[in-house]
Coordinates of N, CA and C and ligand atoms in Angstrom, one line a residue:
X82 N 0.8 -1.2 0.0 CA 0.0 0.0 0.0 C 0.9 1.2 0.0
X83 N 0.5 2.2 -0.9 CA 1.3 3.5 -0.8 C 1.1 4.2 0.5
X84 N 2.1 5.0 0.9 CA 2.0 5.9 2.0 C 1.2 7.1 1.6
X85 N 0.5 7.7 2.5 CA -0.2 9.0 2.2 C 0.9 10.1 2.1
X86 N 1.2 10.6 0.9 CA 2.1 11.7 0.7 C 1.4 12.6 -0.3
X87 N 2.0 13.9 -0.4 CA 1.4 14.7 -1.4 C 1.3 14.1 -2.8
X88 N 2.4 13.3 -3.1 CA 2.4 12.7 -4.5 C 1.4 11.6 -4.6
X89 N 1.3 10.7 -3.6 CA 0.3 9.6 -3.7 C -1.1 10.2 -3.7
X90 N -1.4 11.2 -3.0 CA -2.7 11.9 -3.0 C -3.0 12.5 -4.3
X91 N -2.0 13.1 -4.9 CA -2.3 13.7 -6.3 C -2.4 12.6 -7.3
X92 N -1.7 11.5 -7.2 CA -1.8 10.4 -8.2 C -3.3 9.9 -8.1
X93 N -3.8 9.7 -6.9 CA -5.2 9.2 -6.8 C -6.2 10.2 -7.3
X94 N -5.9 11.5 -7.1 CA -6.8 12.5 -7.6 C -6.8 12.5 -9.1
X95 N -5.6 12.3 -9.7 CA -5.5 12.3 -11.2 C -6.2 11.1 -11.7
X96 N -6.0 9.9 -11.1 CA -6.7 8.7 -11.5 C -8.2 8.8 -11.5
X97 N -8.7 9.3 -10.3 CA -10.2 9.4 -10.2 C -10.7 10.4 -11.2
X98 N -10.0 11.6 -11.4 CA -10.5 12.6 -12.3 C -10.5 12.1 -13.7
X99 N -9.4 11.4 -14.1 CA -9.3 10.9 -15.5 C -10.4 9.9 -15.7
X100 N -10.6 9.0 -14.7 CA -11.6 7.9 -14.9 C -13.0 8.4 -15.0
X101 N -13.4 9.4 -14.1 CA -14.8 9.7 -13.9 C -15.2 11.0 -14.6
X102 N -14.2 11.8 -15.0 CA -14.5 13.1 -15.6 C -13.8 13.2 -17.0
X103 N -12.5 12.9 -17.0 CA -11.8 13.0 -18.3 C -11.6 14.5 -18.8
X104 N -11.4 14.6 -20.0 CA -11.2 16.0 -20.5 C -12.6 16.6 -20.9
X105 N -12.7 17.9 -20.5 CA -14.0 18.6 -20.7 C -13.6 19.9 -21.2
X106 N -13.6 20.2 -22.5 CA -13.0 21.4 -23.1 C -13.5 22.7 -22.5
X107 N -14.8 22.8 -22.2 CA -15.3 24.1 -21.7 C -14.8 24.3 -20.2
X108 N -14.7 23.2 -19.5 CA -14.2 23.4 -18.1 C -12.7 23.6 -18.1
X109 N -12.0 22.9 -18.9 CA -10.5 23.0 -19.0 C -10.2 24.4 -19.5
X110 N -10.9 24.9 -20.5 CA -10.6 26.3 -21.0 C -11.0 27.3 -19.9
X111 N -12.0 27.1 -19.1 CA -12.4 28.0 -18.1 C -11.3 28.2 -17.1
X112 N -10.7 27.1 -16.7 CA -9.5 27.2 -15.7 C -8.3 27.9 -16.4
X113 N -8.1 27.6 -17.7 CA -6.9 28.2 -18.3 C -7.1 29.7 -18.5
X114 N -8.3 30.1 -18.9 CA -8.6 31.6 -19.0 C -8.6 32.3 -17.7
X115 N -9.1 31.6 -16.7 CA -9.1 32.2 -15.3 C -7.6 32.5 -14.9
X116 N -6.7 31.5 -15.2 CA -5.3 31.7 -14.8 C -4.7 32.8 -15.7
X117 N -5.0 32.8 -17.0 CA -4.4 33.8 -17.9 C -4.8 35.2 -17.5
X118 N -6.0 35.3 -16.9 CA -6.5 36.7 -16.5 C -6.0 37.0 -15.1
X119 N -5.1 36.1 -14.5 CA -4.5 36.5 -13.2 C -5.4 36.2 -12.0
X120 N -6.5 35.5 -12.2 CA -7.4 35.2 -11.0 C -6.7 34.1 -10.2
X121 N -7.0 34.0 -8.9 CA -6.4 32.9 -8.1 C -6.9 31.6 -8.5
X122 N -6.1 30.5 -8.4 CA -6.5 29.2 -8.7 C -7.2 28.5 -7.6
X123 N -8.3 29.1 -7.2 CA -9.0 28.6 -6.0 C -10.4 28.0 -6.3
X124 N -10.6 27.6 -7.6 CA -11.9 27.0 -8.0 C -11.9 25.6 -7.4
X125 N -13.1 25.0 -7.3 CA -13.2 23.7 -6.7 C -12.5 22.7 -7.6
X126 N -12.0 21.6 -7.1 CA -11.4 20.5 -7.9 C -12.4 19.9 -8.8
X127 N -12.0 19.3 -9.9 CA -13.0 18.7 -10.8 C -14.0 17.7 -10.2
X128 N -13.4 16.8 -9.3 CA -14.3 15.9 -8.7 C -15.3 16.5 -7.8
X129 N -14.9 17.6 -7.1 CA -15.8 18.4 -6.2 C -16.9 19.1 -7.0
X130 N -16.4 19.7 -8.2 CA -17.4 20.3 -9.1 C -18.5 19.3 -9.5
X131 N -18.0 18.1 -9.9 CA -19.0 17.1 -10.3 C -19.9 16.7 -9.1
X132 N -19.3 16.7 -7.9 CA -20.1 16.3 -6.7 C -21.2 17.4 -6.6
X133 N -20.9 18.7 -6.7 CA -21.9 19.7 -6.6 C -23.0 19.5 -7.6
X134 N -22.6 19.2 -8.8 CA -23.5 19.0 -9.9 C -24.4 17.8 -9.6
X135 N -23.9 16.7 -9.1 CA -24.7 15.6 -8.8 C -25.6 15.8 -7.6
X136 N -25.1 16.5 -6.6 CA -26.0 16.8 -5.5 C -27.1 17.7 -5.9
X137 N -26.9 18.6 -6.8 CA -28.0 19.5 -7.3 C -29.0 18.7 -8.0
X138 N -28.5 17.7 -8.8 CA -29.4 16.9 -9.6 C -30.1 15.9 -8.7
X139 N -29.5 15.3 -7.7 CA -30.1 14.4 -6.8 C -31.2 15.2 -6.1
X140 N -31.0 16.5 -5.8 CA -32.0 17.3 -5.1 C -33.1 17.7 -6.0
X141 N -32.9 17.4 -7.3 CA -33.9 17.9 -8.3 C -33.9 19.4 -8.5
X142 N -32.8 20.0 -8.3 CA -32.7 21.5 -8.2 C -33.0 22.1 -9.6
X143 N -33.8 23.1 -9.5 CA -34.2 23.9 -10.7 C -33.6 25.4 -10.6
X144 N -33.6 25.8 -9.3 CA -33.0 27.1 -9.0 C -31.9 27.0 -8.1
X145 N -30.7 27.5 -8.5 CA -29.5 27.4 -7.7 C -29.0 28.8 -7.4
X146 N -28.5 29.0 -6.2 CA -27.8 30.2 -5.8 C -26.4 29.9 -5.4
X147 N -25.5 30.7 -6.0 CA -24.0 30.5 -5.7 C -23.5 31.8 -5.2
X148 N -22.8 31.8 -4.1 CA -22.1 33.0 -3.5 C -20.6 32.8 -3.7
X149 N -20.0 33.6 -4.6 CA -18.6 33.4 -4.9 C -18.4 32.8 -6.3
X150 N -18.4 33.6 -7.3 CA -18.3 33.0 -8.7 C -16.9 32.7 -9.2
X151 N -16.0 33.6 -8.8 CA -14.6 33.6 -9.4 C -14.7 33.6 -10.9
X152 N -14.1 32.6 -11.6 CA -14.2 32.6 -13.1 C -15.3 31.7 -13.6
X153 N -16.2 31.3 -12.8 CA -17.3 30.6 -13.2 C -17.2 29.1 -13.4
X154 N -16.0 28.5 -12.8 CA -15.8 27.1 -13.0 C -16.9 26.3 -12.3
X155 N -17.1 26.5 -11.0 CA -18.2 25.8 -10.3 C -19.6 26.2 -10.8
X156 N -19.7 27.4 -11.3 CA -21.0 27.9 -11.9 C -21.3 27.0 -13.1
X157 N -20.3 26.7 -13.9 CA -20.6 25.8 -15.1 C -21.2 24.5 -14.7
X158 N -20.6 23.9 -13.7 CA -21.1 22.6 -13.1 C -22.5 22.7 -12.7
X159 N -22.8 23.8 -11.9 CA -24.2 24.0 -11.4 C -25.1 24.3 -12.5
X160 N -24.7 25.1 -13.5 CA -25.6 25.4 -14.6 C -26.0 24.2 -15.4
X161 N -25.0 23.3 -15.6 CA -25.3 22.0 -16.3 C -26.3 21.2 -15.5
X162 N -26.2 21.3 -14.1 CA -27.1 20.5 -13.3 C -28.5 20.9 -13.4
X163 N -28.8 22.2 -13.6 CA -30.2 22.6 -13.6 C -30.8 22.4 -15.0
X164 N -30.0 22.2 -16.0 CA -30.6 22.0 -17.3 C -31.0 23.3 -18.0
X165 N -31.4 23.1 -19.2 CA -31.7 24.3 -20.1 C -32.8 25.2 -19.6
X166 N -33.7 24.6 -18.8 CA -34.9 25.4 -18.3 C -34.7 25.8 -16.8
X167 N -33.5 25.5 -16.3 CA -33.3 25.9 -14.9 C -32.6 27.3 -14.8
X168 N -32.2 27.7 -13.6 CA -31.6 29.0 -13.4 C -30.6 28.9 -12.3
X169 N -29.5 29.6 -12.5 CA -28.4 29.8 -11.5 C -28.3 31.3 -11.3
X170 N -28.3 31.8 -10.1 CA -27.9 33.1 -9.7 C -26.6 33.0 -9.0
X171 N -25.6 33.7 -9.5 CA -24.3 33.7 -8.8 C -23.8 35.1 -8.5
X172 N -23.2 35.2 -7.3 CA -22.9 36.6 -6.9 C -21.3 36.7 -6.7
X173 N -20.8 37.8 -7.3 CA -19.3 38.0 -7.3 C -19.0 39.4 -7.1
X174 N -18.1 39.7 -6.1 CA -17.8 41.0 -5.7 C -16.9 41.7 -6.7
X175 N -16.0 41.0 -7.3 CA -14.9 41.6 -8.2 C -15.4 41.7 -9.6
X176 N -15.5 42.9 -10.2 CA -15.9 43.0 -11.6 C -15.1 42.2 -12.5
X177 N -13.7 42.2 -12.3 CA -12.9 41.4 -13.2 C -13.1 39.9 -13.2
X178 N -13.5 39.4 -12.0 CA -13.8 38.0 -11.9 C -15.1 37.7 -12.7
X179 N -16.1 38.6 -12.4 CA -17.4 38.4 -13.1 C -17.3 38.5 -14.6
X180 N -16.3 39.3 -15.1 CA -16.1 39.4 -16.6 C -15.6 38.1 -17.1
X181 N -14.6 37.5 -16.4 CA -14.0 36.2 -16.9 C -15.1 35.2 -16.8
X182 N -15.9 35.2 -15.7 CA -17.0 34.2 -15.6 C -18.0 34.3 -16.8
X183 N -18.3 35.5 -17.1 CA -19.3 35.7 -18.2 C -18.8 35.0 -19.5
X184 N -17.5 35.2 -19.8 CA -17.0 34.6 -21.0 C -16.9 33.1 -20.9
X185 N -16.6 32.6 -19.8 CA -16.5 31.1 -19.6 C -17.9 30.5 -19.7
X186 N -18.9 31.2 -19.1 CA -20.2 30.6 -19.2 C -20.8 30.6 -20.6
X187 N -20.4 31.7 -21.3 CA -20.8 31.7 -22.7 C -20.2 30.6 -23.5
X188 N -18.9 30.4 -23.4 CA -18.2 29.4 -24.1 C -18.8 28.0 -23.8
X189 N -19.2 27.8 -22.5 CA -19.7 26.5 -22.1 C -21.2 26.3 -22.5
X190 N -21.8 27.4 -23.1 CA -23.1 27.2 -23.6 C -24.2 27.3 -22.6
X191 N -23.9 27.9 -21.4 CA -24.9 27.9 -20.3 C -25.2 29.3 -19.9
X192 N -24.7 30.4 -20.6 CA -24.9 31.7 -20.1 C -26.3 32.1 -20.0
X193 N -27.2 31.6 -20.9 CA -28.6 31.9 -20.9 C -29.3 31.5 -19.6
X194 N -28.8 30.6 -18.9 CA -29.5 30.2 -17.7 C -28.8 30.7 -16.4
X195 N -27.8 31.5 -16.6 CA -27.0 32.0 -15.4 C -27.1 33.6 -15.3
X196 N -27.4 34.1 -14.2 CA -27.4 35.5 -13.9 C -26.3 35.8 -13.0
X197 N -25.3 36.6 -13.4 CA -24.2 37.0 -12.5 C -24.6 38.3 -11.9
X198 N -24.6 38.4 -10.6 CA -24.9 39.6 -9.9 C -23.6 40.1 -9.3
X199 N -23.1 41.3 -9.8 CA -21.8 41.8 -9.4 C -22.0 42.8 -8.2
X200 N -21.4 42.4 -7.1 CA -21.5 43.3 -5.9 C -21.2 42.4 -4.7
X201 N -21.3 43.1 -3.5 CA -21.0 42.5 -2.2 C -22.3 41.6 -1.9
X202 N -22.0 40.3 -1.7 CA -23.1 39.4 -1.5 C -24.1 39.8 -0.4
X203 N -23.6 40.3 0.7 CA -24.5 40.6 1.8 C -25.4 41.8 1.4
X204 N -25.0 42.6 0.5 CA -25.8 43.8 0.0 C -26.9 43.3 -1.0
X205 N -26.5 42.3 -1.7 CA -27.4 41.9 -2.8 C -28.4 40.8 -2.4
X206 N -28.1 40.0 -1.4 CA -29.0 38.9 -1.1 C -30.4 39.3 -0.7
X207 N -30.6 40.4 0.1 CA -31.9 40.8 0.5 C -32.9 41.0 -0.7
X208 N -32.4 41.5 -1.8 CA -33.2 41.7 -3.0 C -33.7 40.5 -3.6
X209 N -33.1 39.3 -3.3 CA -33.6 38.0 -3.9 C -34.8 37.5 -3.1
X210 N -35.1 38.1 -2.0 CA -36.3 37.6 -1.2 C -37.6 37.9 -2.0
X211 N -38.6 37.0 -1.9 CA -39.8 37.2 -2.6 C -39.9 36.5 -3.9
X212 N -38.8 36.0 -4.4 CA -38.9 35.2 -5.7 C -39.1 33.8 -5.3
X213 N -39.1 32.9 -6.3 CA -39.2 31.5 -6.1 C -38.1 31.0 -5.2
X214 N -38.3 30.1 -4.3 CA -37.2 29.6 -3.4 C -36.1 29.0 -4.2
X215 N -34.9 29.1 -3.7 CA -33.7 28.3 -4.2 C -33.8 26.9 -3.7
X216 N -33.4 26.0 -4.6 CA -33.4 24.5 -4.2 C -32.1 24.1 -3.8
X217 N -31.0 24.9 -4.1 CA -29.7 24.5 -3.8 C -28.8 25.7 -3.7
X218 N -28.0 25.8 -2.6 CA -27.2 27.0 -2.4 C -25.7 26.5 -2.2
X219 N -24.8 27.2 -2.9 CA -23.4 26.9 -2.8 C -22.7 28.1 -2.2
X220 N -22.1 28.0 -1.0 CA -21.5 29.1 -0.3 C -20.0 29.0 -0.5
X221 N -19.3 29.9 -1.2 CA -17.9 29.8 -1.5 C -17.3 31.2 -1.7
X222 N -17.5 32.1 -0.7 CA -17.0 33.5 -0.9 C -16.1 33.8 0.3
X223 N -16.2 35.0 0.9 CA -15.5 35.4 2.1 C -16.0 34.6 3.3
X224 N -15.1 33.8 3.8 CA -15.5 32.9 4.9 C -16.0 33.6 6.1
X225 N -15.5 34.8 6.3 CA -16.0 35.6 7.5 C -17.5 35.8 7.5
X226 N -18.1 35.7 6.4 CA -19.6 36.0 6.2 C -20.4 34.7 6.2
X227 N -19.8 33.5 6.5 CA -20.5 32.3 6.3 C -21.9 32.3 7.0
X228 N -21.9 32.8 8.2 CA -23.2 32.8 9.0 C -24.2 33.6 8.3
X229 N -23.8 34.8 7.8 CA -24.7 35.6 7.1 C -25.3 34.9 5.9
X230 N -24.4 34.2 5.1 CA -24.9 33.5 4.0 C -25.8 32.3 4.3
X231 N -25.5 31.6 5.4 CA -26.3 30.5 5.9 C -27.7 31.1 6.2
X232 N -27.8 32.2 6.9 CA -29.1 32.8 7.2 C -29.9 33.0 6.0
X233 N -29.2 33.6 5.0 CA -29.9 33.9 3.7 C -30.3 32.6 3.0
X234 N -29.4 31.6 3.1 CA -29.8 30.3 2.4 C -31.1 29.8 2.9
X235 N -31.3 29.9 4.3 CA -32.5 29.4 4.9 C -33.7 30.3 4.5
X236 N -33.4 31.6 4.5 CA -34.6 32.5 4.2 C -35.0 32.4 2.8
X237 N -34.0 32.2 1.9 CA -34.3 32.1 0.4 C -34.6 30.7 0.0
X238 N -34.6 29.8 0.9 CA -34.8 28.4 0.6 C -36.2 27.9 1.0
X239 N -36.3 26.6 1.1 CA -37.6 26.0 1.5 C -37.2 24.7 2.2
X240 N -38.2 24.1 2.9 CA -37.8 22.7 3.5 C -37.3 21.8 2.4
X241 N -36.1 21.3 2.5 CA -35.5 20.4 1.5 C -34.4 21.1 0.7
X242 N -34.3 22.4 0.8 CA -33.1 23.0 0.1 C -31.8 22.5 0.6
X243 N -30.9 22.2 -0.3 CA -29.6 21.7 0.0 C -28.6 22.8 0.0
X244 N -27.8 22.9 1.1 CA -26.7 23.9 1.2 C -25.4 23.3 1.3
X245 N -24.4 23.7 0.4 CA -23.0 23.2 0.5 C -22.1 24.4 0.8
X246 N -21.3 24.2 1.8 CA -20.2 25.3 2.1 C -18.9 24.7 1.7
X247 N -18.1 25.5 1.0 CA -16.8 25.0 0.6 C -15.8 25.4 1.7
X248 N -14.6 24.7 1.7 CA -13.4 25.1 2.4 C -13.7 25.1 3.9
X249 N -14.3 24.0 4.4 CA -14.5 23.9 5.9 C -13.4 23.2 6.6
X250 N -12.3 22.9 5.9 CA -11.2 22.2 6.5 C -9.9 23.0 6.6
X251 N -9.6 23.7 5.5 CA -8.5 24.6 5.4 C -7.2 24.0 6.0
X252 N -6.8 22.8 5.4 CA -5.6 22.2 5.9 C -5.5 21.9 7.4
X253 N -6.7 21.6 7.9 CA -6.8 21.3 9.3 C -6.9 22.5 10.3
X254 N -6.7 23.7 9.7 CA -6.7 24.9 10.6 C -8.0 25.1 11.3
X255 N -9.1 24.6 10.7 CA -10.4 24.8 11.3 C -10.6 24.1 12.6
X256 N -9.8 23.2 12.9 CA -9.8 22.5 14.2 C -9.2 23.3 15.3
X257 N -8.5 24.4 15.0 CA -7.8 25.2 16.0 C -8.7 26.3 16.5
X258 N -9.3 26.0 17.8 CA -10.3 26.9 18.4 C -9.7 28.3 18.6
X259 N -8.4 28.4 18.9 CA -7.8 29.7 19.2 C -7.1 30.4 18.0
X260 N -7.5 29.9 16.8 CA -6.9 30.4 15.6 C -7.1 31.9 15.5
X261 N -6.1 32.7 15.0 CA -6.2 34.1 14.9 C -6.6 34.5 13.4
X262 N -6.9 33.5 12.6 CA -7.4 33.7 11.3 C -8.8 34.0 11.2
X263 N -9.2 35.2 10.7 CA -10.6 35.6 10.6 C -11.4 34.6 9.7
X264 N -10.7 34.0 8.7 CA -11.4 33.1 7.8 C -11.7 31.8 8.6
X265 N -10.7 31.3 9.4 CA -10.9 30.1 10.2 C -12.1 30.3 11.1
X266 N -12.1 31.5 11.8 CA -13.1 31.7 12.8 C -14.5 31.9 12.1
X267 N -14.5 32.4 10.9 CA -15.7 32.5 10.1 C -16.3 31.1 9.8
X268 N -15.4 30.2 9.4 CA -15.8 28.9 9.0 C -16.3 28.2 10.3
X269 N -15.6 28.4 11.4 CA -16.1 27.7 12.7 C -17.4 28.2 13.1
X270 N -17.7 29.5 13.0 CA -19.0 30.1 13.3 C -20.1 29.5 12.5
X271 N -19.8 29.3 11.2 CA -20.7 28.7 10.3 C -21.1 27.3 10.6
X272 N -20.0 26.5 11.0 CA -20.3 25.1 11.4 C -21.1 25.0 12.7
X273 N -20.8 26.0 13.6 CA -21.5 26.0 14.9 C -23.0 26.4 14.7
X274 N -23.2 27.3 13.7 CA -24.6 27.6 13.4 C -25.3 26.4 12.8
X275 N -24.6 25.7 11.9 CA -25.3 24.5 11.3 C -25.7 23.5 12.4
X276 N -24.8 23.4 13.5 CA -25.1 22.5 14.6 C -26.3 23.0 15.5
X277 N -26.4 24.3 15.7 CA -27.3 24.8 16.7 C -28.5 25.4 16.2
X278 N -28.6 25.8 14.9 CA -29.7 26.5 14.3 C -30.7 25.4 13.8
X279 N -31.9 25.4 14.4 CA -32.9 24.4 14.1 C -33.3 24.3 12.6
X280 N -33.0 25.4 11.9 CA -33.4 25.4 10.4 C -32.5 24.4 9.6
X281 N -31.4 23.9 10.2 CA -30.5 23.1 9.4 C -30.2 21.7 10.1
X282 N -29.9 20.7 9.2 CA -29.4 19.5 9.7 C -28.1 19.3 8.8
X283 N -27.0 19.0 9.3 CA -25.8 19.1 8.5 C -24.7 18.1 8.9
X284 N -23.8 17.8 8.0 CA -22.6 17.1 8.3 C -21.4 17.8 7.5
X285 N -20.2 17.2 7.6 CA -19.1 17.8 6.9 C -18.1 16.6 6.5
X286 N -17.4 16.8 5.4 CA -16.5 15.8 5.0 C -15.2 16.5 4.7
X287 N -14.1 15.8 5.1 CA -12.7 16.2 4.7 C -12.5 15.8 3.3
X288 N -11.8 16.6 2.5 CA -11.4 16.3 1.2 C -9.9 16.4 1.0
X289 N -9.3 15.6 0.1 CA -7.9 15.6 -0.2 C -7.8 15.4 -1.7
X290 N -7.4 16.5 -2.4 CA -7.4 16.4 -3.8 C -6.3 17.4 -4.3
X291 N -6.4 17.7 -5.6 CA -5.3 18.6 -6.2 C -5.3 20.0 -5.6
X292 N -6.4 20.3 -4.9 CA -6.4 21.6 -4.2 C -5.9 21.5 -2.7
X293 N -5.5 20.3 -2.4 CA -4.9 20.1 -1.0 C -5.9 19.5 -0.1
X294 N -5.7 19.8 1.2 CA -6.5 19.2 2.3 C -7.6 20.2 2.7
X295 N -8.8 19.9 2.5 CA -9.9 20.9 2.8 C -11.1 20.1 3.1
X296 N -12.3 20.6 2.8 CA -13.5 19.9 3.1 C -14.8 20.7 2.7
X297 N -15.9 20.0 2.7 CA -17.2 20.7 2.5 C -18.2 20.3 3.6
X298 N -19.1 21.2 3.9 CA -20.2 20.9 4.7 C -21.4 20.8 3.8
X299 N -22.3 19.8 4.1 CA -23.5 19.6 3.4 C -24.7 19.7 4.4
X300 N -25.6 20.6 4.1 CA -26.7 20.8 5.0 C -28.1 20.7 4.3
X301 N -29.1 20.3 5.0 CA -30.4 20.3 4.5 C -31.2 21.4 5.3
X302 N -31.9 22.2 4.6 CA -32.8 23.2 5.3 C -34.1 22.4 5.7
X303 N -34.3 22.2 7.0 CA -35.4 21.5 7.5 C -36.7 22.3 7.4
X304 N -36.7 23.4 8.0 CA -37.8 24.4 7.9 C -37.3 25.8 8.1
X305 N -37.3 26.6 7.1 CA -36.8 28.0 7.1 C -37.5 28.8 8.2
X306 N -38.7 28.4 8.6 CA -39.5 29.2 9.6 C -39.1 28.9 11.0
X307 N -38.3 27.9 11.3 CA -37.9 27.6 12.7 C -37.1 28.6 13.4
Ligands
SAH1134 N1 -17.0 29.1 -6.5 C1 -15.7 29.4 -7.3 C2 -14.6 29.9 -6.4 C3 -15.0 31.1 -5.6 S1 -13.5 31.9 -4.9 C4 -15.3 28.1 -8.0 O1 -15.3 27.0 -7.3 O2 -15.0 28.1 -9.2 C5 -14.3 33.1 -4.0 C6 -14.9 34.3 -4.7 O3 -15.7 35.0 -3.9 C7 -13.8 35.2 -5.3 O4 -14.0 35.4 -6.7 C8 -14.1 36.5 -4.5 O5 -13.9 37.7 -5.3 C9 -15.6 36.4 -4.2 N2 -16.0 37.2 -3.0 C10 -15.2 37.4 -1.9 N3 -15.9 38.2 -1.0 C11 -17.1 38.4 -1.6 C12 -18.3 39.1 -1.2 N4 -18.4 39.7 0.0 N5 -19.4 39.1 -2.0 C13 -19.3 38.5 -3.2 N6 -18.2 37.8 -3.6 C14 -17.2 37.8 -2.8
DHB1135 C1 -9.7 30.4 -0.7 C2 -11.0 30.6 -1.0 C3 -11.7 29.5 -1.6 O1 -13.0 29.7 -1.9 C4 -11.1 28.4 -1.9 O2 -11.8 27.4 -2.5 C5 -9.7 28.2 -1.5 C6 -9.0 29.2 -0.9 C7 -8.9 31.5 0.0 O3 -9.5 32.6 0.2 O4 -7.8 31.3 0.3
MG1136 MG1 -13.8 27.6 -2.3

């Protein structure tokens, strides 16, 4: 048996990605263009993008909300999941990121079903109230605001809405109660909210892939009115 090393972990990630995803020109080009535009390489790993897509499909999601677009890599996966008559609303603070995402979504052939809202998510989320509920919410922006985003996920959702939070492991740092990192403390507050807030039932998984050691939380909105 191989030892767990960065190399053996990457080899397994490559094997699983090659076997279950393979080459996907629109996604591969999205990552390349994002890098060429100088955006950080912090998109979800391919296997995780496909997991998001599958979770959204398993949930029967027709309306998806994403907080944190970057270059639209995860957005493409979610847009494919909702199909041609579904809708994705994705929020991005940086105009340059939103511009790269728009081009990537167009090339992937899903721009018609995606609305990119450019601005600070906490400012834009209240205006989404009153529309049809979101069936699936992906939280992947400034970790300090995770509790704010969870609150909106419940308010904009319905019983049965699925919520996924990215980056809940951060190379193990999230286990450090006395961490001085505002991001780690934001992730911890979000996880504590998932545990204590009656509107949610949740778990979390560690992940180890080409993006390193991290994790996702997966939550179900039980009743937004609780
Ligand atoms: N979901 C993307 C990665 C998102 S990276 C993917 O997997 O492909 C996080 C993004 O959140 C960055 O583009 C960053 O600009 C954006 N962001 C950070 N703070 C934000 C805020 N307050 N409101 C909206 N977007 C924000
Ligand atoms: C960071 C943010 C992310 O959403 C991510 O997936 C990885 C890293 C970051 O801010 O460092
Ligand atoms: Mg992330």
